[in-house]
Tab-separated table of C-alpha atoms in Angstrom:
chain	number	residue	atom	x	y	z
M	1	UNK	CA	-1.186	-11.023	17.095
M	2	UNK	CA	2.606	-11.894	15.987
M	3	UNK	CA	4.612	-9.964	13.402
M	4	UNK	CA	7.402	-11.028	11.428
M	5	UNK	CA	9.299	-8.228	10.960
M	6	UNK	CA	9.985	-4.392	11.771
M	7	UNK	CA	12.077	-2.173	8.966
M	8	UNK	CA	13.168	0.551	10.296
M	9	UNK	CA	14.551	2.447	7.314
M	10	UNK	CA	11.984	0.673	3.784
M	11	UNK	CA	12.182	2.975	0.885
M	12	UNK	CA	10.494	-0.102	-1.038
M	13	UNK	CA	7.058	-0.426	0.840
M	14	UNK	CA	5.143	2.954	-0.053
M	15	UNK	CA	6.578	6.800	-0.501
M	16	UNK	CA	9.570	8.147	0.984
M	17	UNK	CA	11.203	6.680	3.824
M	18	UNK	CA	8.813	4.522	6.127
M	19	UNK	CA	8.245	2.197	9.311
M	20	UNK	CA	7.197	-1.351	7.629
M	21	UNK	CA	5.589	-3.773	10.198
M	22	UNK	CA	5.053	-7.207	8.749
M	23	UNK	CA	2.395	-8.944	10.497
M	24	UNK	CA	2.143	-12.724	11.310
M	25	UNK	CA	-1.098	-14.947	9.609
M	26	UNK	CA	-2.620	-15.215	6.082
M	27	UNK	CA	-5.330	-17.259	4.840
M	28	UNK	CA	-5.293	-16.464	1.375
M	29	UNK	CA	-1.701	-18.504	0.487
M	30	UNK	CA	-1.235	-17.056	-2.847
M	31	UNK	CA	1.133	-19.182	-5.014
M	32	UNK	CA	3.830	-17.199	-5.309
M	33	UNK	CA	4.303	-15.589	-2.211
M	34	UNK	CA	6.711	-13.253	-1.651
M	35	UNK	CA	6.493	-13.696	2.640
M	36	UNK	CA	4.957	-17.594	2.998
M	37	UNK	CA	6.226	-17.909	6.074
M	38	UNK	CA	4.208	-15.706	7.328
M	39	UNK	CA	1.516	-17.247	6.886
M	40	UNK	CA	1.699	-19.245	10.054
M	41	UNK	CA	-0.184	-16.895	12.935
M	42	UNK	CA	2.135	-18.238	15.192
M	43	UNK	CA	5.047	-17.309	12.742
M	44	UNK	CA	7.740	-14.150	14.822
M	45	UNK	CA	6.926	-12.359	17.964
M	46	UNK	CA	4.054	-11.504	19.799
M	47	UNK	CA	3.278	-8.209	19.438
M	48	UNK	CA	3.292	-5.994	22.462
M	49	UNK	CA	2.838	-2.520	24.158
M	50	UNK	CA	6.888	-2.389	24.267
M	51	UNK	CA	6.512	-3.055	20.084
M	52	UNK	CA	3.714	-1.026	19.827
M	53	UNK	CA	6.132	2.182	21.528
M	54	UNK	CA	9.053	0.524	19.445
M	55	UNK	CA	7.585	1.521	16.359
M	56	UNK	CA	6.209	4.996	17.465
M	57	UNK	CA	9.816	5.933	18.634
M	58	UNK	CA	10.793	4.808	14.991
M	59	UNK	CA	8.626	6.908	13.412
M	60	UNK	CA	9.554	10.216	15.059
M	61	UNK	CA	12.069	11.519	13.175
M	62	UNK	CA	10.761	13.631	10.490
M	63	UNK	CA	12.305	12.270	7.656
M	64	UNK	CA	9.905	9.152	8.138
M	65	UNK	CA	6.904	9.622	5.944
M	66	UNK	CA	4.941	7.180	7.686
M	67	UNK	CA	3.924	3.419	8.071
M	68	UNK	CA	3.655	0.640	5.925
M	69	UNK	CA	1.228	-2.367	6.776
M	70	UNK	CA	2.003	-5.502	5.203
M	71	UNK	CA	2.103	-9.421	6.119
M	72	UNK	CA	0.633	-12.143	6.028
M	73	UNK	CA	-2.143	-10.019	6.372
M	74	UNK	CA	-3.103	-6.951	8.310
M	75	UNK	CA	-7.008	-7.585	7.262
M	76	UNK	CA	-7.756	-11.178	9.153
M	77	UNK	CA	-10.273	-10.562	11.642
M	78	UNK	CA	-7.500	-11.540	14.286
M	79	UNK	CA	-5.048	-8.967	13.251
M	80	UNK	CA	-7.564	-6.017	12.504
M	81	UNK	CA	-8.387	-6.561	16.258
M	82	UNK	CA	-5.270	-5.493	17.297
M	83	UNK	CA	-3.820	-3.348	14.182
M	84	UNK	CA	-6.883	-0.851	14.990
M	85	UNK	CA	-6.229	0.540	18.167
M	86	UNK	CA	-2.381	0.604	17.068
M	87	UNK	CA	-3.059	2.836	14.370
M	88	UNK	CA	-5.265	4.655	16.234
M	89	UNK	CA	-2.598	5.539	18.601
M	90	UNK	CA	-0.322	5.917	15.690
M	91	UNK	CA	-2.524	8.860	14.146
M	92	UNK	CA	-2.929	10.420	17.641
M	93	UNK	CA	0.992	11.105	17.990
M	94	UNK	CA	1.997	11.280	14.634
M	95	UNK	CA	-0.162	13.138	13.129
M	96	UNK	CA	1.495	13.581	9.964
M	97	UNK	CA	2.616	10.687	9.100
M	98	UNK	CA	0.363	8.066	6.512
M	99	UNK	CA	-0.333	4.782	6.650
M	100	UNK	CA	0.178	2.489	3.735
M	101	UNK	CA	-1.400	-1.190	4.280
M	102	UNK	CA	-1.317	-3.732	1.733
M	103	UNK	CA	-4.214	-6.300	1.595
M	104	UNK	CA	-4.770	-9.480	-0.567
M	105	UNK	CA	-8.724	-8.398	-0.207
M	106	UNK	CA	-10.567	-6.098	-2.542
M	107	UNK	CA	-11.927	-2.681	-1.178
M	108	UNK	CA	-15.356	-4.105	-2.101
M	109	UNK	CA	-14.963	-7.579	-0.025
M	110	UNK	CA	-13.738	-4.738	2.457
M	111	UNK	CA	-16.769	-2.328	2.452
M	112	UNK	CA	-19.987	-3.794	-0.113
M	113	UNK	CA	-22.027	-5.332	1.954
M	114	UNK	CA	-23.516	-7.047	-0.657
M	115	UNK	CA	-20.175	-9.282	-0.384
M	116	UNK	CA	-19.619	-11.905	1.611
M	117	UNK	CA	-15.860	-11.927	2.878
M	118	UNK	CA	-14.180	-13.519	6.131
M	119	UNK	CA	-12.311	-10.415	5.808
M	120	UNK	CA	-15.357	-7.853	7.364
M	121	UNK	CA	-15.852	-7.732	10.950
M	122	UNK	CA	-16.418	-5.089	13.974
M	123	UNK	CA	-12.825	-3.548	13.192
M	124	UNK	CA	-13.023	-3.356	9.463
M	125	UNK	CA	-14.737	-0.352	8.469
M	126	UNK	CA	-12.992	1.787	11.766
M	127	UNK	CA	-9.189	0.274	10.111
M	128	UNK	CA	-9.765	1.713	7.136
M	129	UNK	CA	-10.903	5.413	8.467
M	130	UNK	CA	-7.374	5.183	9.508
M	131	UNK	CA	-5.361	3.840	6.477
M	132	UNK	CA	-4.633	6.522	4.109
M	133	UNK	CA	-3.227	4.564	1.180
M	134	UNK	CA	-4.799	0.977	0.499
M	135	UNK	CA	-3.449	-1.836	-1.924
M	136	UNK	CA	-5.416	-4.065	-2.588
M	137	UNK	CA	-5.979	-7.890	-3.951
M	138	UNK	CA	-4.502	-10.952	-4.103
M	139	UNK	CA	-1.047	-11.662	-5.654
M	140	UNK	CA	-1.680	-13.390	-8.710
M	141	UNK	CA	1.985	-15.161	-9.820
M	142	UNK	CA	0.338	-15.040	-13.520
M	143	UNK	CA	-0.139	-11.061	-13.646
M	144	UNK	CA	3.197	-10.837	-12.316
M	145	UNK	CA	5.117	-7.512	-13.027
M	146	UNK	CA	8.281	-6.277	-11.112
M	147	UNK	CA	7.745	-2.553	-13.052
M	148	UNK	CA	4.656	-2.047	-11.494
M	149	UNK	CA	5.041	0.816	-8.216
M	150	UNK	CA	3.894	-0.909	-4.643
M	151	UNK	CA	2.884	-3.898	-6.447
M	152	UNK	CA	3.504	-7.019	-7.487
M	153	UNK	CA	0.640	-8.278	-10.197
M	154	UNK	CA	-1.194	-5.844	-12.218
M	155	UNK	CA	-4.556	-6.983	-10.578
M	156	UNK	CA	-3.714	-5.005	-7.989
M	157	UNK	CA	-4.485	-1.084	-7.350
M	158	UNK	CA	-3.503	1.623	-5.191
M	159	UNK	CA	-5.949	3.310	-3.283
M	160	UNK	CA	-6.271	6.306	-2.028
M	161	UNK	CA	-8.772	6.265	1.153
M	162	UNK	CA	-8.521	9.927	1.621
M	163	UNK	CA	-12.318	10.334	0.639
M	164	UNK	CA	-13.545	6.750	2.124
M	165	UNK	CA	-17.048	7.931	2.430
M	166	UNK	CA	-17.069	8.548	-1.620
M	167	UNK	CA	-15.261	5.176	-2.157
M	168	UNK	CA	-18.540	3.238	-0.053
M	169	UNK	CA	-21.130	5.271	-2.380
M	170	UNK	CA	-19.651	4.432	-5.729
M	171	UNK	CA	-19.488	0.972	-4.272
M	172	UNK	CA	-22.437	0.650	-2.659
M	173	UNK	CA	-24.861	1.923	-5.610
């Protein structure tokens, strides 16, 4: 997997003051992107162990709430393959801190299985276990709105995953 870009300091990607790892690779290409070049999967560096410890390190002090996963996007079967045992690790020595991801899929196309989505593999159902706060869907340039919190069209929602098993039974029914 590449990434794009690490921020350090983001107050803009979730609460408080967070670690914001942009990965590489998106096959969704919403019109309107804010991050098109990532796109590419090739697009930035690969990501490492020495990127992996990078970001750990950065997340230490404790006036960073936590991590932010954004892209391209963290839910391509590629990417999930790696972003799972990274925040994995992540919740094992930080403990306390949350993890924000932002996805152009729906929770359903995540979890239904009544939904077909290129989205689901092996890895999905484990990354989400692990992500405490979830936006979801696509970026539609139409429903457009810079007021909104964490988002950037109004299709979009703000999940909490806290209760994941609840979320799959309401969905599921």
């Amino acid at each position: 997997m590449n990434y794009g870009n690490i921020k350090k300091y983001d107050v803009a990607n979730g609460f408080g003051v967070r670690v914001s790892l942009f990965v590489s690779g998106c096959t969704h290409h919403c019109k309107g992107c804010f991050n098109e070049v990532a796109w590419d999967f090739n697009y930035g560096k690969e990501f490492t162990e020495e990127t992996e410890n990078e970001i750990i390190e950065a997340l230490s002090p404790d006036y960073i709430s936590g991590l932010s996963l954004l892209g391209g996007e963290p839910f391509e079967p590629e990417n999930q393959k790696v972003l799972l045992p990274f925040i994995q690790k992540v919740k094992s020595i930080c403990p306390n801190k949350d993890i924000w991801c932002w996805t152009g899929y729906t929770i359903e196309e995540l979890i239904d299985p009544k939904i077909d989505s290129r989205a689901k593999c092996e890895y999905t159902l484990d990354m989400l276990k692990y992500i405490d706060i979830l936006v979801d869907g696509e970026f539609i340039e139409e429903l457009k709105d810079i007021s909104l919190l964490f988002r950037g069209s109004s299709n979009q929602r703000i999940i909490n995953l806290s209760d994941l098993s609840e979320i799959r039974r309401r969905i599921i029914k």
